[in-house]
Amino acid sequence: MNKLRLVYGKSRDAMYISQEDTIKIFSEAFSKAGLPVVKSKSTNMVDMMFAHPLTDGYESTGEIFEIYLSEEVDTRYLVREINRTLPAGFIVMSAEYVSSSEESINLRVYAAEYVVSLDYTEKFKNKTLREKEEIRAYYRKKMEMYLSQTQILVVKKSYDRMERLDIKPQIEKYVFNIDDSVNVVLSAGPRSNISPAILMDGYSEYINEVVPYEVKRKRILYS
C-alpha cells in the first residue's frame, strides 16, 4: 500500500465542524472523487490517522492526516480532485508519499504553533483612534508581562478534579506580531499537551478580566 500525508486547512463555517464530522466529510470526499483509498472494514470509511485533532472553533492552515492508497496516484491530481468534492471552508494544500515504515504521525507530534489574537470589538466601540491604540498597548503589555513570568500557573481540569500547573515549560516559543497578535509554540501530542485555551484562561486570571480572543493554528510540529 502507498502511504500518503496530506496538509489541509479549515476556515469559516468549517471551523465549527467536529473532528468526528471532519473524518466523515473527508471519507465521503475521497469516495466521491473516485480515489483508490483504503477503507476500514468495520466502518467502511477511509482509514485516516490525524496528527493532532483541532479544537472546534479554531481556524487552521496546517492540519495533517495520513491515509493509504491501494495504488499510487499523482499527488497534484489527487489534491485537485479532492478539493473539488470538499465543502466550503476545507482545502487540501499539499500531499506527499511517505515511507510505510514510518511511525504513525500522531505519535510523532511534539508541538503546535498558534496565532492568538485578542478581539477588541466591544472595547473599541465609540473610542477615538488614540484611545484604541492605548487599549491595544495596554493589553499587549499585560500579555508580555504574563508570558515573561518565570512561572505561569494556571488551573487545569483533569477528569474529576482541578489542579494548578506551571505551563511555562510547555511554552516553547512566542513572538509578537505587528498587529499585536502573538505567535506561540505550545507542547502538543501524546507526551505533553497545552491548548491555547488553557494559556488564555491563565491570561484572563492574570489581568482579572476575560477578553475575547481568536485562535489560528499555523502548523503542527513532529519529529
Short mmCIF file of C-alpha atoms in Angstrom, two decimals:
data_model
loop_
_atom_site.label_atom_id
_atom_site.label_comp_id
_atom_site.label_asym_id
_atom_site.label_seq_id
_atom_site.Cartn_x
_atom_site.Cartn_y
_atom_site.Cartn_z
CA MET A 1 0.00 0.00 0.00
CA ASN A 2 1.00 3.62 -0.56
CA LYS A 3 1.10 5.88 2.49
CA LEU A 4 0.12 9.49 1.81
CA ARG A 5 0.46 12.52 4.11
CA LEU A 6 -1.87 15.45 3.46
CA VAL A 7 -1.90 19.00 4.81
CA TYR A 8 -5.22 20.82 4.88
CA GLY A 9 -6.89 23.93 6.26
CA LYS A 10 -10.19 24.77 7.96
CA SER A 11 -11.81 28.20 7.88
CA ARG A 12 -15.19 29.92 8.06
CA ASP A 13 -18.06 27.56 8.95
CA ALA A 14 -15.72 24.56 8.78
CA MET A 15 -14.05 25.79 11.97
CA TYR A 16 -17.09 24.63 13.93
CA ILE A 17 -17.30 21.16 12.44
CA SER A 18 -16.29 18.49 14.94
CA GLN A 19 -13.40 16.10 14.43
CA GLU A 20 -15.83 13.20 14.05
CA ASP A 21 -17.70 15.00 11.28
CA THR A 22 -14.43 16.11 9.67
CA ILE A 23 -13.48 12.46 9.29
CA LYS A 24 -16.86 11.71 7.69
CA ILE A 25 -16.51 14.68 5.31
CA PHE A 26 -13.09 13.59 4.10
CA SER A 27 -14.18 9.97 3.79
CA GLU A 28 -17.13 10.99 1.61
CA ALA A 29 -14.97 13.39 -0.42
CA PHE A 30 -12.42 10.70 -1.27
CA SER A 31 -15.22 8.35 -2.30
CA LYS A 32 -16.88 10.99 -4.50
CA ALA A 33 -13.53 11.76 -6.12
CA GLY A 34 -13.12 8.08 -7.02
CA LEU A 35 -9.71 7.82 -5.41
CA PRO A 36 -8.31 4.35 -4.51
CA VAL A 37 -8.21 4.89 -0.74
CA VAL A 38 -8.08 2.05 1.75
CA LYS A 39 -11.20 1.88 3.92
CA SER A 40 -11.78 0.47 7.36
CA LYS A 41 -13.59 -2.86 7.22
CA SER A 42 -15.57 -2.07 10.36
CA THR A 43 -16.84 1.42 9.40
CA ASN A 44 -16.43 1.46 5.60
CA MET A 45 -14.88 4.92 5.95
CA VAL A 46 -11.45 5.98 4.76
CA ASP A 47 -8.79 4.78 7.19
CA MET A 48 -7.25 8.09 8.36
CA MET A 49 -4.76 8.99 11.08
CA PHE A 50 -4.79 12.63 12.20
CA ALA A 51 -1.67 14.21 13.68
CA HIS A 52 -3.35 16.22 16.45
CA PRO A 53 -7.11 16.90 16.20
CA LEU A 54 -8.03 20.58 16.06
CA THR A 55 -10.24 22.18 18.71
CA ASP A 56 -13.69 23.23 17.45
CA GLY A 57 -13.83 26.96 16.66
CA TYR A 58 -10.16 27.26 15.69
CA GLU A 59 -9.06 28.19 12.18
CA SER A 60 -6.08 26.32 10.75
CA THR A 61 -3.76 26.23 7.78
CA GLY A 62 -1.65 23.31 8.91
CA GLU A 63 -3.70 20.23 9.78
CA ILE A 64 -2.16 16.87 8.91
CA PHE A 65 -3.51 13.39 8.35
CA GLU A 66 -2.30 10.20 6.69
CA ILE A 67 -4.14 7.70 4.51
CA TYR A 68 -3.27 4.63 2.46
CA LEU A 69 -3.93 4.20 -1.25
CA SER A 70 -4.26 0.79 -2.86
CA GLU A 71 -2.41 2.17 -5.88
CA GLU A 72 -0.25 5.22 -6.49
CA VAL A 73 -1.95 8.35 -7.79
CA ASP A 74 -0.30 11.60 -8.93
CA THR A 75 -0.42 13.92 -5.91
CA ARG A 76 -1.30 17.04 -7.93
CA TYR A 77 -4.24 15.21 -9.46
CA LEU A 78 -5.33 13.91 -6.06
CA VAL A 79 -5.23 17.37 -4.43
CA ARG A 80 -7.20 18.89 -7.30
CA GLU A 81 -9.87 16.19 -7.28
CA ILE A 82 -10.33 16.07 -3.52
CA ASN A 83 -10.71 19.87 -3.35
CA ARG A 84 -13.45 19.68 -5.94
CA THR A 85 -15.51 17.49 -3.65
CA LEU A 86 -14.83 19.10 -0.26
CA PRO A 87 -17.37 21.59 1.16
CA ALA A 88 -16.57 25.28 1.61
CA GLY A 89 -14.09 26.00 4.38
CA PHE A 90 -11.98 22.90 3.76
CA ILE A 91 -8.96 22.89 1.47
CA VAL A 92 -6.18 20.35 0.97
CA MET A 93 -2.96 22.25 0.31
CA SER A 94 -0.44 19.50 -0.30
CA ALA A 95 0.07 15.75 -0.39
CA GLU A 96 3.23 13.65 -0.39
CA TYR A 97 4.09 9.98 -0.26
CA VAL A 98 6.00 8.84 2.82
CA SER A 99 7.53 5.56 3.84
CA SER A 100 5.04 3.00 5.14
CA SER A 101 7.59 2.04 7.77
CA GLU A 102 7.44 5.48 9.40
CA GLU A 103 5.86 5.70 12.83
CA SER A 104 2.29 6.97 12.78
CA ILE A 105 2.11 10.76 12.56
CA ASN A 106 0.02 11.15 15.73
CA LEU A 107 2.79 9.54 17.80
CA ARG A 108 5.45 11.91 16.44
CA VAL A 109 3.80 15.23 17.30
CA TYR A 110 5.63 17.28 19.95
CA ALA A 111 4.33 20.86 19.49
CA ALA A 112 1.96 23.11 17.56
CA GLU A 113 2.21 26.76 16.53
CA TYR A 114 -0.77 29.08 17.00
CA VAL A 115 -1.60 32.72 16.35
CA VAL A 116 -3.63 34.18 19.22
CA SER A 117 -5.40 37.50 18.60
CA LEU A 118 -7.38 39.47 21.16
CA ASP A 119 -10.80 40.62 19.97
CA TYR A 120 -11.27 44.33 20.75
CA THR A 121 -14.64 44.71 19.04
CA GLU A 122 -16.55 45.63 22.19
CA LYS A 123 -13.75 47.66 23.74
CA PHE A 124 -13.31 49.77 20.59
CA LYS A 125 -16.94 50.90 20.44
CA ASN A 126 -17.23 54.72 20.46
CA LYS A 127 -13.49 55.09 21.04
CA THR A 128 -11.17 57.52 19.29
CA LEU A 129 -8.17 56.30 17.32
CA ARG A 130 -5.87 57.35 20.15
CA GLU A 131 -8.00 55.54 22.72
CA LYS A 132 -7.95 52.40 20.60
CA GLU A 133 -4.16 52.49 20.41
CA GLU A 134 -3.97 52.91 24.19
CA ILE A 135 -6.24 49.90 24.67
CA ARG A 136 -4.12 47.75 22.35
CA ALA A 137 -0.91 48.90 24.05
CA TYR A 138 -2.30 48.09 27.50
CA TYR A 139 -3.30 44.52 26.68
CA ARG A 140 -0.13 43.83 24.73
CA LYS A 141 1.96 45.00 27.70
CA LYS A 142 -0.05 42.77 30.01
CA MET A 143 0.44 39.82 27.65
CA GLU A 144 4.20 40.47 27.53
CA MET A 145 4.33 40.54 31.33
CA TYR A 146 2.22 37.38 31.57
CA LEU A 147 4.35 35.37 29.16
CA SER A 148 7.67 36.61 30.59
CA GLN A 149 6.98 35.24 34.08
CA THR A 150 9.36 32.60 35.36
CA GLN A 151 6.30 30.54 36.24
CA ILE A 152 2.89 30.64 34.56
CA LEU A 153 0.45 29.00 36.92
CA VAL A 154 -2.94 28.05 35.51
CA VAL A 155 -5.87 25.95 36.63
CA LYS A 156 -6.30 22.83 34.52
CA LYS A 157 -9.24 20.46 34.77
CA SER A 158 -8.22 16.82 34.91
CA TYR A 159 -11.03 14.26 34.85
CA ASP A 160 -12.95 14.88 38.08
CA ARG A 161 -10.57 17.36 39.70
CA MET A 162 -8.82 20.64 39.09
CA GLU A 163 -5.15 21.30 39.63
CA ARG A 164 -2.84 24.29 39.36
CA LEU A 165 0.04 23.72 36.96
CA ASP A 166 3.06 25.66 35.78
CA ILE A 167 2.78 25.68 31.98
CA LYS A 168 5.89 27.79 31.38
CA PRO A 169 7.98 24.72 30.36
CA GLN A 170 5.31 23.85 27.75
CA ILE A 171 5.60 27.26 26.06
CA GLU A 172 8.46 26.60 23.69
CA LYS A 173 8.48 29.97 21.93
CA TYR A 174 6.46 33.15 21.49
CA VAL A 175 6.80 36.16 19.19
CA PHE A 176 4.63 39.27 18.99
CA ASN A 177 3.41 40.41 15.57
CA ILE A 178 2.98 43.96 14.32
CA ASP A 179 -0.80 43.71 14.85
CA ASP A 180 -0.20 42.73 18.50
CA SER A 181 -1.25 39.14 17.95
CA VAL A 182 1.22 36.59 19.29
CA ASN A 183 2.66 33.50 17.65
CA VAL A 184 3.12 30.87 20.30
CA VAL A 185 4.51 27.35 20.09
CA LEU A 186 2.98 25.05 22.69
CA SER A 187 3.74 21.47 23.61
CA ALA A 188 1.34 19.07 21.93
CA GLY A 189 0.98 15.38 21.34
CA PRO A 190 0.85 12.17 23.35
CA ARG A 191 3.52 13.16 25.89
CA SER A 192 2.51 16.72 26.76
CA ASN A 193 -0.33 18.90 25.56
CA ILE A 194 -1.20 22.51 26.40
CA SER A 195 -4.01 24.19 24.50
CA PRO A 196 -4.30 27.92 23.70
CA ALA A 197 -7.49 27.91 25.79
CA ILE A 198 -5.50 26.98 28.91
CA LEU A 199 -2.92 29.63 28.09
CA MET A 200 -5.61 32.29 27.69
CA ASP A 201 -7.51 31.21 30.79
CA GLY A 202 -4.29 31.93 32.67
CA TYR A 203 -4.03 35.34 30.97
CA SER A 204 -7.59 36.22 31.99
CA GLU A 205 -6.80 35.26 35.57
CA TYR A 206 -3.56 37.27 35.44
CA ILE A 207 -5.32 40.50 34.39
CA ASN A 208 -8.51 39.67 36.32
CA GLU A 209 -10.60 40.17 33.19
CA VAL A 210 -11.98 37.97 30.42
CA VAL A 211 -11.01 39.25 26.97
CA PRO A 212 -12.40 37.54 23.84
CA TYR A 213 -9.81 36.09 21.51
CA GLU A 214 -9.40 34.13 18.30
CA VAL A 215 -7.02 31.26 17.57
CA LYS A 216 -5.50 30.09 14.30
CA ARG A 217 -3.25 27.05 14.15
CA LYS A 218 -0.43 27.57 11.68
CA ARG A 219 1.32 24.22 11.81
CA ILE A 220 1.88 21.00 13.70
CA LEU A 221 5.45 20.12 14.58
CA TYR A 222 6.57 16.49 14.57
CA SER A 223 9.85 14.60 14.73
#
